[in-house]
mmCIF file of C-alpha atoms (C1' of nucleotides) in Angstrom:
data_model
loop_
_atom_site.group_PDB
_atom_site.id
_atom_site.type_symbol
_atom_site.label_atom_id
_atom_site.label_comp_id
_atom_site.label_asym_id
_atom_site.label_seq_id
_atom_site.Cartn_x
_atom_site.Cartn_y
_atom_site.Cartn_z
ATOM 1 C CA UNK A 1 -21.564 23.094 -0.073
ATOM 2 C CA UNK A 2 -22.484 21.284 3.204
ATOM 3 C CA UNK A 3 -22.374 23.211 6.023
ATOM 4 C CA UNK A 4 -20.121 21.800 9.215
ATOM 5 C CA UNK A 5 -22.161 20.009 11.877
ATOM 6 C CA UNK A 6 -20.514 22.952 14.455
ATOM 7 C CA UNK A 7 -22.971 25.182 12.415
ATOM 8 C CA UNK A 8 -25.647 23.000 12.533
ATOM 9 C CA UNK A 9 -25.712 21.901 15.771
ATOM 10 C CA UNK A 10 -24.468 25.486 17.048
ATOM 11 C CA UNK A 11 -27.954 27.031 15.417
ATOM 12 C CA UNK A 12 -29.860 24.305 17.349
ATOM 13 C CA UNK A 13 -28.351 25.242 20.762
ATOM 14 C CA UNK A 14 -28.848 28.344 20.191
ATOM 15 C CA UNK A 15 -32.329 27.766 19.134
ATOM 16 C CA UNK A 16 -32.791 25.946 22.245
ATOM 17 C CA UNK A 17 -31.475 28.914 24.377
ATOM 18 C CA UNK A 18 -33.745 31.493 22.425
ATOM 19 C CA UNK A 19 -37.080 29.378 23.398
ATOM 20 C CA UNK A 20 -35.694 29.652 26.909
ATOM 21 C CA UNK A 21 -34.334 33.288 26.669
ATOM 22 C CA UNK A 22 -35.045 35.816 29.950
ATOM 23 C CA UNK A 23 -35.486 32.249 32.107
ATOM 24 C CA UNK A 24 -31.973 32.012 33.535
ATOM 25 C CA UNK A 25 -29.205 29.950 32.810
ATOM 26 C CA UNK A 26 -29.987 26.806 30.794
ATOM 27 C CA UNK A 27 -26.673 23.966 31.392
ATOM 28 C CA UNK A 28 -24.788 22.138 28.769
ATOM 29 C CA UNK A 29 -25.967 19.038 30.097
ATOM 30 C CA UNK A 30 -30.002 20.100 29.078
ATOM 31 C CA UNK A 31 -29.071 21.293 25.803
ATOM 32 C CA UNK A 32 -27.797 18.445 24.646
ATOM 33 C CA UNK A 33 -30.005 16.360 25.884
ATOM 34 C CA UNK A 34 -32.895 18.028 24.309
ATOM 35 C CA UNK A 35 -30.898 18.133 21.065
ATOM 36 C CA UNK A 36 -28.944 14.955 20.995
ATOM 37 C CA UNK A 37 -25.841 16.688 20.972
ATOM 38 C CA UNK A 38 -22.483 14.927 22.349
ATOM 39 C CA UNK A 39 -22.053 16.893 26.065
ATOM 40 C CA UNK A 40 -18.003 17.397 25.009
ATOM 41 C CA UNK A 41 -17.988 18.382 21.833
ATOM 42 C CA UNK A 42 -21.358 20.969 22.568
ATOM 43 C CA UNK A 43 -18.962 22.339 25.253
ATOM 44 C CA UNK A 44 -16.541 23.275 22.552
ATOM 45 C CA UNK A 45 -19.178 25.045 20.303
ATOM 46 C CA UNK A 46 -20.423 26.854 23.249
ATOM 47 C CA UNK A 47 -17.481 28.269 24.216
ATOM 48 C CA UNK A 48 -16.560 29.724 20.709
ATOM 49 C CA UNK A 49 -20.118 31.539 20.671
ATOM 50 C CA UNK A 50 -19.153 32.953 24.460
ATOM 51 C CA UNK A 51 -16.021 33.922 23.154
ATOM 52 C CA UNK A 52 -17.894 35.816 20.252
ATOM 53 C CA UNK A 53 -20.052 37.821 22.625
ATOM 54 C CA UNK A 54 -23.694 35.949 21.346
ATOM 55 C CA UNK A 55 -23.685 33.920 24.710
ATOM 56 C CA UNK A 56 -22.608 34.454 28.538
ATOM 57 C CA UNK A 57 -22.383 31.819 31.216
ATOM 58 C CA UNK A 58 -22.215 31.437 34.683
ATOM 59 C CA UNK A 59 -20.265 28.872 36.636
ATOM 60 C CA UNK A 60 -20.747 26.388 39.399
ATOM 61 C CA UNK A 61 -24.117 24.785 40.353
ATOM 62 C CA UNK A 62 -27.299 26.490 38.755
ATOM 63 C CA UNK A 63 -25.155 27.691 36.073
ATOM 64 C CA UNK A 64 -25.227 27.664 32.378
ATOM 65 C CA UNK A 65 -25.275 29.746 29.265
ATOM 66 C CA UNK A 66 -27.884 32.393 28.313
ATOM 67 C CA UNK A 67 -28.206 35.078 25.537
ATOM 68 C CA UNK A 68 -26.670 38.158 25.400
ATOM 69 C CA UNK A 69 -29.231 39.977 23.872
ATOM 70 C CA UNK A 70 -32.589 39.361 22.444
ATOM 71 C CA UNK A 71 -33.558 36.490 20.243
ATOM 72 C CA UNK A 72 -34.703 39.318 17.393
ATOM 73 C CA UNK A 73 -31.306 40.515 17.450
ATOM 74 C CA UNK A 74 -29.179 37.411 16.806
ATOM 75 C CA UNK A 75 -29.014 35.960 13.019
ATOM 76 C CA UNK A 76 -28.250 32.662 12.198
ATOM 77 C CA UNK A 77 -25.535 34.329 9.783
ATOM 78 C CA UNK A 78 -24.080 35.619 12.940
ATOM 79 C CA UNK A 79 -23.951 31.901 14.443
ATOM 80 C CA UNK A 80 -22.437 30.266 11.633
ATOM 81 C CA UNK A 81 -19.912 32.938 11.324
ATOM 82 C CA UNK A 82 -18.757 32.684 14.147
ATOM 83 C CA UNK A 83 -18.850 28.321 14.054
ATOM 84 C CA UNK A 84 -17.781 28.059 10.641
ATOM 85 C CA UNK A 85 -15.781 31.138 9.781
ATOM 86 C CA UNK A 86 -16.881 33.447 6.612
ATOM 87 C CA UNK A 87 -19.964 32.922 4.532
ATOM 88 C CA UNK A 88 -18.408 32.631 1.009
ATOM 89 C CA UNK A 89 -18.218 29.887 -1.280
ATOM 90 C CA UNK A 90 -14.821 30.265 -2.434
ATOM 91 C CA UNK A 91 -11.748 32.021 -0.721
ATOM 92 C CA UNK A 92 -11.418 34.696 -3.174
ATOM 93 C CA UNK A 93 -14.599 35.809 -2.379
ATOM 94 C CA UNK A 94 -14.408 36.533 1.590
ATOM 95 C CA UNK A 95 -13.576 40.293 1.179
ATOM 96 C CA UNK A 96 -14.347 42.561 -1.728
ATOM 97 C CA UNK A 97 -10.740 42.910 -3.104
ATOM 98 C CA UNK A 98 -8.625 39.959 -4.341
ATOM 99 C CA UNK A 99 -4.953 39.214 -6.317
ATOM 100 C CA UNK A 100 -7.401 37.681 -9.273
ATOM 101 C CA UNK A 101 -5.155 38.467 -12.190
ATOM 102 C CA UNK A 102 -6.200 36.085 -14.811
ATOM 103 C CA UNK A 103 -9.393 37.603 -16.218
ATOM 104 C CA UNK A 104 -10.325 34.264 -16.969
ATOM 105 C CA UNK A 105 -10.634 33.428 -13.434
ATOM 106 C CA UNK A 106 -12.952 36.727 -12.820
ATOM 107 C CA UNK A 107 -15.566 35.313 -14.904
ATOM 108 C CA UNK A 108 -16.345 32.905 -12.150
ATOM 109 C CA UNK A 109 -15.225 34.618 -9.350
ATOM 110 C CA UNK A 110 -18.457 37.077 -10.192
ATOM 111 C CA UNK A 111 -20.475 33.714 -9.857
ATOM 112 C CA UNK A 112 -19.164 33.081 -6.297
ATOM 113 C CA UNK A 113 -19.955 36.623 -5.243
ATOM 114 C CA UNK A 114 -23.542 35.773 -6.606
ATOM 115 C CA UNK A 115 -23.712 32.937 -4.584
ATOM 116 C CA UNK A 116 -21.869 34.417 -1.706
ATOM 117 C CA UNK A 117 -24.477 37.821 -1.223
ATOM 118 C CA UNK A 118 -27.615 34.996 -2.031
ATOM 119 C CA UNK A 119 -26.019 33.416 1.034
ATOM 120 C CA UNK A 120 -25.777 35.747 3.335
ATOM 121 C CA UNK A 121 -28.990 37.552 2.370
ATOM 122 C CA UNK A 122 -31.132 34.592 3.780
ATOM 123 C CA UNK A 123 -28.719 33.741 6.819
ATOM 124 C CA UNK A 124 -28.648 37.502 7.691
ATOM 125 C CA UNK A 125 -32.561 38.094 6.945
ATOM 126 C CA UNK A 126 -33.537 34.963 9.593
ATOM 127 C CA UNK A 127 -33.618 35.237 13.316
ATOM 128 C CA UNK A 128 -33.703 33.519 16.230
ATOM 129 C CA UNK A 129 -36.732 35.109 17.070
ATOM 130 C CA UNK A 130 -38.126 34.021 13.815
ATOM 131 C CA UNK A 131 -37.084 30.531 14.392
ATOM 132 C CA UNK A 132 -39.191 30.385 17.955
ATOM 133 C CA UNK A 133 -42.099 32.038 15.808
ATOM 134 C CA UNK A 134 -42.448 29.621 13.161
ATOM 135 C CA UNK A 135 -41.524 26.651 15.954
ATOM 136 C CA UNK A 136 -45.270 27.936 17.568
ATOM 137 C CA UNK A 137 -46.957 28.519 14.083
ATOM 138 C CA UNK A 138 -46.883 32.031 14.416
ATOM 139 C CA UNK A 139 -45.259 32.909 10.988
ATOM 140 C CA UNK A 140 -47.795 33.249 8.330
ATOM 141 C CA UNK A 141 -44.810 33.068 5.807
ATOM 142 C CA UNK B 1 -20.007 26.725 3.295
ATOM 143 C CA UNK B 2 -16.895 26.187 0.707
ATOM 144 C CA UNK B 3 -16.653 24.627 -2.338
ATOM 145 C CA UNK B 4 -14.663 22.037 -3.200
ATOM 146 C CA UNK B 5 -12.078 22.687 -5.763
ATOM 147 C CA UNK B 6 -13.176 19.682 -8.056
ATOM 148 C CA UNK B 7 -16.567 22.487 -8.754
ATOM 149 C CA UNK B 8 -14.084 25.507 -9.323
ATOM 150 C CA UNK B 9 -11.765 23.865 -11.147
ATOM 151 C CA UNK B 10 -14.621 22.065 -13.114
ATOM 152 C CA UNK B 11 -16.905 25.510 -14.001
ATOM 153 C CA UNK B 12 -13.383 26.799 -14.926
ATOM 154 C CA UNK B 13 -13.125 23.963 -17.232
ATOM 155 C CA UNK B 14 -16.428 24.154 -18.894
ATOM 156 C CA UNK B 15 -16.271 28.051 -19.319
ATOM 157 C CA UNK B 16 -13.139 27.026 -21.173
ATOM 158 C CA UNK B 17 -14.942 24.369 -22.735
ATOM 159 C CA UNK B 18 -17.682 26.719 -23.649
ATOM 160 C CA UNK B 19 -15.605 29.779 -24.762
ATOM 161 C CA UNK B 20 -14.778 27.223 -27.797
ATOM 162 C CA UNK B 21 -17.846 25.911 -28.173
ATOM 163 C CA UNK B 22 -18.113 24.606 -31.726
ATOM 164 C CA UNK B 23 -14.591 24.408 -32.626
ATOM 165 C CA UNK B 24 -13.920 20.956 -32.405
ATOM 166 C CA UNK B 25 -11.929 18.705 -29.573
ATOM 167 C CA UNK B 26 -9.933 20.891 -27.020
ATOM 168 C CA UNK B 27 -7.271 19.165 -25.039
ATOM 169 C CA UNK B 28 -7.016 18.054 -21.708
ATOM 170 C CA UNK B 29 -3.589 19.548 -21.925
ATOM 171 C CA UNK B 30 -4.342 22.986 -23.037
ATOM 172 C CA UNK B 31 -7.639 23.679 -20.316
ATOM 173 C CA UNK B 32 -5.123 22.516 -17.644
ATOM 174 C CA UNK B 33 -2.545 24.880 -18.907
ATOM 175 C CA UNK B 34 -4.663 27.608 -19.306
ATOM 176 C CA UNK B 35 -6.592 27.272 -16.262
ATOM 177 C CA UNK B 36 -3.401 26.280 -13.902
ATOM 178 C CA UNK B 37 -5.070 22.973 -13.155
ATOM 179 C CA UNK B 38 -3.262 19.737 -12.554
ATOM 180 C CA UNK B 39 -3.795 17.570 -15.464
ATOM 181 C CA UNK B 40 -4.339 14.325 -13.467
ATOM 182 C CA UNK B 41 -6.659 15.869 -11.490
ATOM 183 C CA UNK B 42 -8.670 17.834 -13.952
ATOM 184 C CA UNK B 43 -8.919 14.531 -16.119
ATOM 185 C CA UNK B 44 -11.141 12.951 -13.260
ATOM 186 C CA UNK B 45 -13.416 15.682 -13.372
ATOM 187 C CA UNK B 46 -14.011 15.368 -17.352
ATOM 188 C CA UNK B 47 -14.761 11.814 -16.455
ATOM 189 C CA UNK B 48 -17.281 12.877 -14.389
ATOM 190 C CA UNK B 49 -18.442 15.480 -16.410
ATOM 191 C CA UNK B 50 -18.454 13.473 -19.398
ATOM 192 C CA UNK B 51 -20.420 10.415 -17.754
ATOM 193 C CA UNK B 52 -23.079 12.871 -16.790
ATOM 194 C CA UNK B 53 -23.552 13.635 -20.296
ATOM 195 C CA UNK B 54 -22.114 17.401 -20.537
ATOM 196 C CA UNK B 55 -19.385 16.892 -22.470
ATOM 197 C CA UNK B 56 -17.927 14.101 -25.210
ATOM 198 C CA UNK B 57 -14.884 13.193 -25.285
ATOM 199 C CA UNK B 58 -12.497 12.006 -28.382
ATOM 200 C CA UNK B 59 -9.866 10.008 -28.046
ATOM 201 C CA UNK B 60 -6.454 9.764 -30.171
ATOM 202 C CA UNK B 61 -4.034 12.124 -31.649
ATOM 203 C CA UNK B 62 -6.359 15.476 -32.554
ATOM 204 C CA UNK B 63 -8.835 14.509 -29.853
ATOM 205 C CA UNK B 64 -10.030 15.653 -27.288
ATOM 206 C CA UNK B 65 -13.181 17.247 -25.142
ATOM 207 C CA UNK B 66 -16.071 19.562 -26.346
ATOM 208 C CA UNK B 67 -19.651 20.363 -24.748
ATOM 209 C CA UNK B 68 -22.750 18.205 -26.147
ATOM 210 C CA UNK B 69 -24.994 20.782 -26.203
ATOM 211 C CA UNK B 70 -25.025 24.686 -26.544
ATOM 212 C CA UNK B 71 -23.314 26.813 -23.516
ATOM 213 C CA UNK B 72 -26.510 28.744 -23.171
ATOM 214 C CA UNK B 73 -28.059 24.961 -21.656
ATOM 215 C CA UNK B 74 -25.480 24.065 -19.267
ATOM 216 C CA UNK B 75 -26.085 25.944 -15.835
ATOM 217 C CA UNK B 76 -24.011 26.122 -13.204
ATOM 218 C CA UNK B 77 -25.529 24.044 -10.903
ATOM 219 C CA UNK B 78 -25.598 21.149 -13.602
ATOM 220 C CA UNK B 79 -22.231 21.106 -13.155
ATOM 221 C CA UNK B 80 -22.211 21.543 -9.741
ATOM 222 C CA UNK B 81 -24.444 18.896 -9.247
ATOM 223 C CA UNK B 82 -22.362 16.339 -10.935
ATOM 224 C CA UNK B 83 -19.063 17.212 -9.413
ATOM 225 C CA UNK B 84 -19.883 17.577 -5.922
ATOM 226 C CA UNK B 85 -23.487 15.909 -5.413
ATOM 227 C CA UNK B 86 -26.394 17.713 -4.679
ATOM 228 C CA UNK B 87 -26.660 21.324 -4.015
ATOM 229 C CA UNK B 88 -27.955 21.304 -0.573
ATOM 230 C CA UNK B 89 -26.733 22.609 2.999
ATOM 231 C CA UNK B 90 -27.515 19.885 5.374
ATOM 232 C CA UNK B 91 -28.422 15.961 4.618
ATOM 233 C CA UNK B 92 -32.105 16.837 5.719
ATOM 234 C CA UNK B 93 -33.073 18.969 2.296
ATOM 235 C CA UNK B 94 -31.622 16.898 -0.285
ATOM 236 C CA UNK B 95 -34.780 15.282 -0.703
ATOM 237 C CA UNK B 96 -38.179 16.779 -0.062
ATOM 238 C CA UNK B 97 -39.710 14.235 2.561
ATOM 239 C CA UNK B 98 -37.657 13.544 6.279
ATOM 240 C CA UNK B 99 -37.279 11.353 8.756
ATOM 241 C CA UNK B 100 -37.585 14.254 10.565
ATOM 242 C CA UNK B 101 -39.459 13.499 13.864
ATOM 243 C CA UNK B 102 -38.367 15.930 16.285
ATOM 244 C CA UNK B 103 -40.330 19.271 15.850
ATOM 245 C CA UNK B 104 -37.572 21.014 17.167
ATOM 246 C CA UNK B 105 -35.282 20.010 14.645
ATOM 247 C CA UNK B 106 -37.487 20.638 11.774
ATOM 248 C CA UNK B 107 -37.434 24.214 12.881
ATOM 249 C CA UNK B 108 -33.703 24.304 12.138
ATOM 250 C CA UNK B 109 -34.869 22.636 8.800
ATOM 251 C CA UNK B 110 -36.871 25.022 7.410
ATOM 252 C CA UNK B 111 -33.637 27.225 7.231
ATOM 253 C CA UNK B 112 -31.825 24.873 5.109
ATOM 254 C CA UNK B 113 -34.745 24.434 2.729
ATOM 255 C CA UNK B 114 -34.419 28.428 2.672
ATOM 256 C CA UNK B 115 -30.690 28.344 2.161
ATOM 257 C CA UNK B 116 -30.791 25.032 -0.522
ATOM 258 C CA UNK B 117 -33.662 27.340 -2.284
ATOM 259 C CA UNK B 118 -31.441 30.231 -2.599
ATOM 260 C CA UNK B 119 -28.318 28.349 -3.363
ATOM 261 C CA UNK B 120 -30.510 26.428 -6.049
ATOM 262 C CA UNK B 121 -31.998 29.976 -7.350
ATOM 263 C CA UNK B 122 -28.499 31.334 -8.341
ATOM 264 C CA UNK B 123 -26.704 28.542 -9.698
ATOM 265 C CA UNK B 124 -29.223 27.157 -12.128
ATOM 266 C CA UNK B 125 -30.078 30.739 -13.204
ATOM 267 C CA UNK B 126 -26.429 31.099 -14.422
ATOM 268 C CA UNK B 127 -25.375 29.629 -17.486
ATOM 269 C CA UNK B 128 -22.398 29.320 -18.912
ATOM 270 C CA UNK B 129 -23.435 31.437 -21.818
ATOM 271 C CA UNK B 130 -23.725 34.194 -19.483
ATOM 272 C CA UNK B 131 -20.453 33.237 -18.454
ATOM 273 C CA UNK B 132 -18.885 33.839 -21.550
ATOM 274 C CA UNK B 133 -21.085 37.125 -22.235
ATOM 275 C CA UNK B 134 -19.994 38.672 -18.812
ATOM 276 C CA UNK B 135 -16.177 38.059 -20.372
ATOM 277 C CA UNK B 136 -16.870 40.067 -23.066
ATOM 278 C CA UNK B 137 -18.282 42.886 -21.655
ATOM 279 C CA UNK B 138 -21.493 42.325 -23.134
ATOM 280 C CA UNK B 139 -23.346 41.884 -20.059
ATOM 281 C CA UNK B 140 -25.409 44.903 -18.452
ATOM 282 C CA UNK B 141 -26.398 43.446 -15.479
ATOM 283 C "C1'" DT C 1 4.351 2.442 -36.577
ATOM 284 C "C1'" DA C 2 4.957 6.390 -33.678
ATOM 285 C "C1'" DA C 3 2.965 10.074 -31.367
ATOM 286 C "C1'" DA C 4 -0.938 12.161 -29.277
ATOM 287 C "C1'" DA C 5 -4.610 11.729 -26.686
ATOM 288 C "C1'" DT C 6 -8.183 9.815 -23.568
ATOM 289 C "C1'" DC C 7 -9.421 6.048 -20.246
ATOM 290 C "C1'" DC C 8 -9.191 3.737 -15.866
ATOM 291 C "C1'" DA C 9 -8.205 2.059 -11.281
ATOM 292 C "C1'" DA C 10 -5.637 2.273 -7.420
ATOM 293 C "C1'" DT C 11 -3.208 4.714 -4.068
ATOM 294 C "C1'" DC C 12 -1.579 8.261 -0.956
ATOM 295 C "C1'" DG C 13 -0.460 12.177 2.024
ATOM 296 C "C1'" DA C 14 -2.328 16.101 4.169
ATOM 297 C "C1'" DA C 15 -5.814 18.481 6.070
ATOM 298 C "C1'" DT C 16 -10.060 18.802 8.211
ATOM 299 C "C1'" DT C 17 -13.768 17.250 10.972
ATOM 300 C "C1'" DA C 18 -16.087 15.359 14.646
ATOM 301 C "C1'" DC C 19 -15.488 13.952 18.859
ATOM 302 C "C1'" DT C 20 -13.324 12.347 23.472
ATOM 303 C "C1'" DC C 21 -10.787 12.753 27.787
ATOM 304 C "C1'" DG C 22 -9.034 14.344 32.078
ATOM 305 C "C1'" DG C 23 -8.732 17.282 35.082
ATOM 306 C "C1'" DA C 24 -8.904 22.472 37.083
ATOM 307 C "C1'" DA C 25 -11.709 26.187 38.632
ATOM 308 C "C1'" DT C 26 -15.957 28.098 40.305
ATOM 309 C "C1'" DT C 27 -20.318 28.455 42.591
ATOM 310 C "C1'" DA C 28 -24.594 27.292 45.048
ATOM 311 C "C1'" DA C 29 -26.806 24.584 48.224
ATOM 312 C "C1'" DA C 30 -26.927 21.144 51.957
ATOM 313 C "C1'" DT D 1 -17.532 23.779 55.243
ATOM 314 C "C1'" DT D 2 -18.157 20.241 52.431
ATOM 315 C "C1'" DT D 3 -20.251 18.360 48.404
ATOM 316 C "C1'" DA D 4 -22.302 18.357 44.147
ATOM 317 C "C1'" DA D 5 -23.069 20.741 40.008
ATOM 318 C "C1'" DT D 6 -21.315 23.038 36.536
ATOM 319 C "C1'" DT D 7 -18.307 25.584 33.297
ATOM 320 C "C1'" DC D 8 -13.448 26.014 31.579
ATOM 321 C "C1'" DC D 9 -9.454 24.496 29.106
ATOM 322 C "C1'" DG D 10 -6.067 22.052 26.499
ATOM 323 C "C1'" DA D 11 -4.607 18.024 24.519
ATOM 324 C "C1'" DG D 12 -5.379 14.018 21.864
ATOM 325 C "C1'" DT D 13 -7.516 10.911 18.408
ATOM 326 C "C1'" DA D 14 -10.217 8.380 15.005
ATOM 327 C "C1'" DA D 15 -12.466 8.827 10.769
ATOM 328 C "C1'" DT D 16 -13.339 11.067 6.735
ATOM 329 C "C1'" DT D 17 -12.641 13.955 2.942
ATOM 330 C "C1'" DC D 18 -9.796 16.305 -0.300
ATOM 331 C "C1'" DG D 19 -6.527 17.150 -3.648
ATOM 332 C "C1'" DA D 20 -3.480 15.010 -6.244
ATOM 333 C "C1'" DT D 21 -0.364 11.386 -8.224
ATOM 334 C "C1'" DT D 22 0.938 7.144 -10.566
ATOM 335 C "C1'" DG D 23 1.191 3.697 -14.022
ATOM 336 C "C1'" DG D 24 -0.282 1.723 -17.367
ATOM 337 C "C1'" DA D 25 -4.099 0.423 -21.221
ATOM 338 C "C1'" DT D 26 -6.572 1.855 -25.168
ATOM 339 C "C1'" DT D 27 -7.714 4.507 -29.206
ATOM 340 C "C1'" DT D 28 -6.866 7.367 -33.145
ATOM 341 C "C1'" DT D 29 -4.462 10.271 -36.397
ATOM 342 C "C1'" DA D 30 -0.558 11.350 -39.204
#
DNA sequence: TAAAATCCAATCGAATTACTCGGAATTAAA
DNA sequence: TTTAATTCCGAGTAATTCGATTGGATTTTA
């Protein structure tokens, strides 16, 4: 149940770009950095999260990556989806229907869809926004 | 965010397990067949299971495994726990205290406490008596 | 004593993960 | 116009984990 360091260290650059968000393009080379992140493998991260539409960049010197929209509006489920693929503990619970025809194996596959909505409800109900909040004590929670 | 298959295949084994719950010895044999798990494979997982204290084992012709204590005290996560260590996203949540001294970093933490909490909230809230309840119909919910 | 079981330790192949490398392309500034 | 800064891209690789197998040794019942 670990989640991949892509996912963790994809959350933490984006973190990074959401404390900086609406100040221009932020480079690779700060990010990591800041983070302690390998410059390379970063790279790779960021460009799956361009690809995805959650970050734009611009090329050449001054250049860098930035949001695409506002820090509010991005959800760490939507980061790790796109790092790590679905949010489900178990294959047979990525989409609602499945080829489960031994009852038997229903019994737990109703676990796994437990665990799977209790996973995505707190990765979909926390921001980036709410991240920079409770990074400046803001959050009373 | 996946499993490994030594938890599935184990709850699958202990619902088994717990579905004959005071009937004497079940066979390695006959939770492998009935579960479609490889028999080498599933044996290492009784080990484990049975080293933890969930289950006793006897050995000889007629033997076999059973659970040591009543399904309705065996959660999920106990056997979670035992076949794939502790039930927590990142490294930086197993344990309450950190070595956490980057503030920026422990921003990133405070999801995975979230996410462990969560995780942690559904699987030890589960037991396997449920388990076997939900097979039989019996369960509203 | 034979058959039915669990016990145990080592090994192994495949897949995945985490990470590196070497340029090519683009852009801004000197 | 050149240079430096920067992203882009694809390939490669080392280490780890995962799922599973193998080959006995031991114990117990019939």
């Amino acid at each position: 149940m670990k989640l991949s360091t892509r996912s963790r260290y994809g959350v933490r650059a984006m973190y990074e770009l959401a404390s900086k968000y609406g100040k221009g393009p932020i480079t690779l080379k700060s990010i990591a950095e800041k983070q302690g992140i390998s410059e390379s493998y970063l790279e790779q991260l960021l460009v799956s999260l361009r690809n995805a539409g959650l970050i734009k960049s611009s090329r050449g010197a001054q250049g860098g990556y930035q949001l695409t929209k506002d820090p509010k509006d991005i959800r760490i489920g939507d980061i790790i989806r796109i790092l790590e693929g679905p949010i489900a503990p178990t294959e047979c619970v990525i989409t609602e229907e499945t080829d489960c025809r031994n009852a038997d194996k229903c019994v737990t596959r109703l676990i796994w869809k437990e665990v799977k909505e209790s996973l995505e409800g707190v990765l979909d109900s926390i921001t980036l926004q709410d991240m920079c909040d409770k990074a400046k004590g803001k959050m009373i929670n």
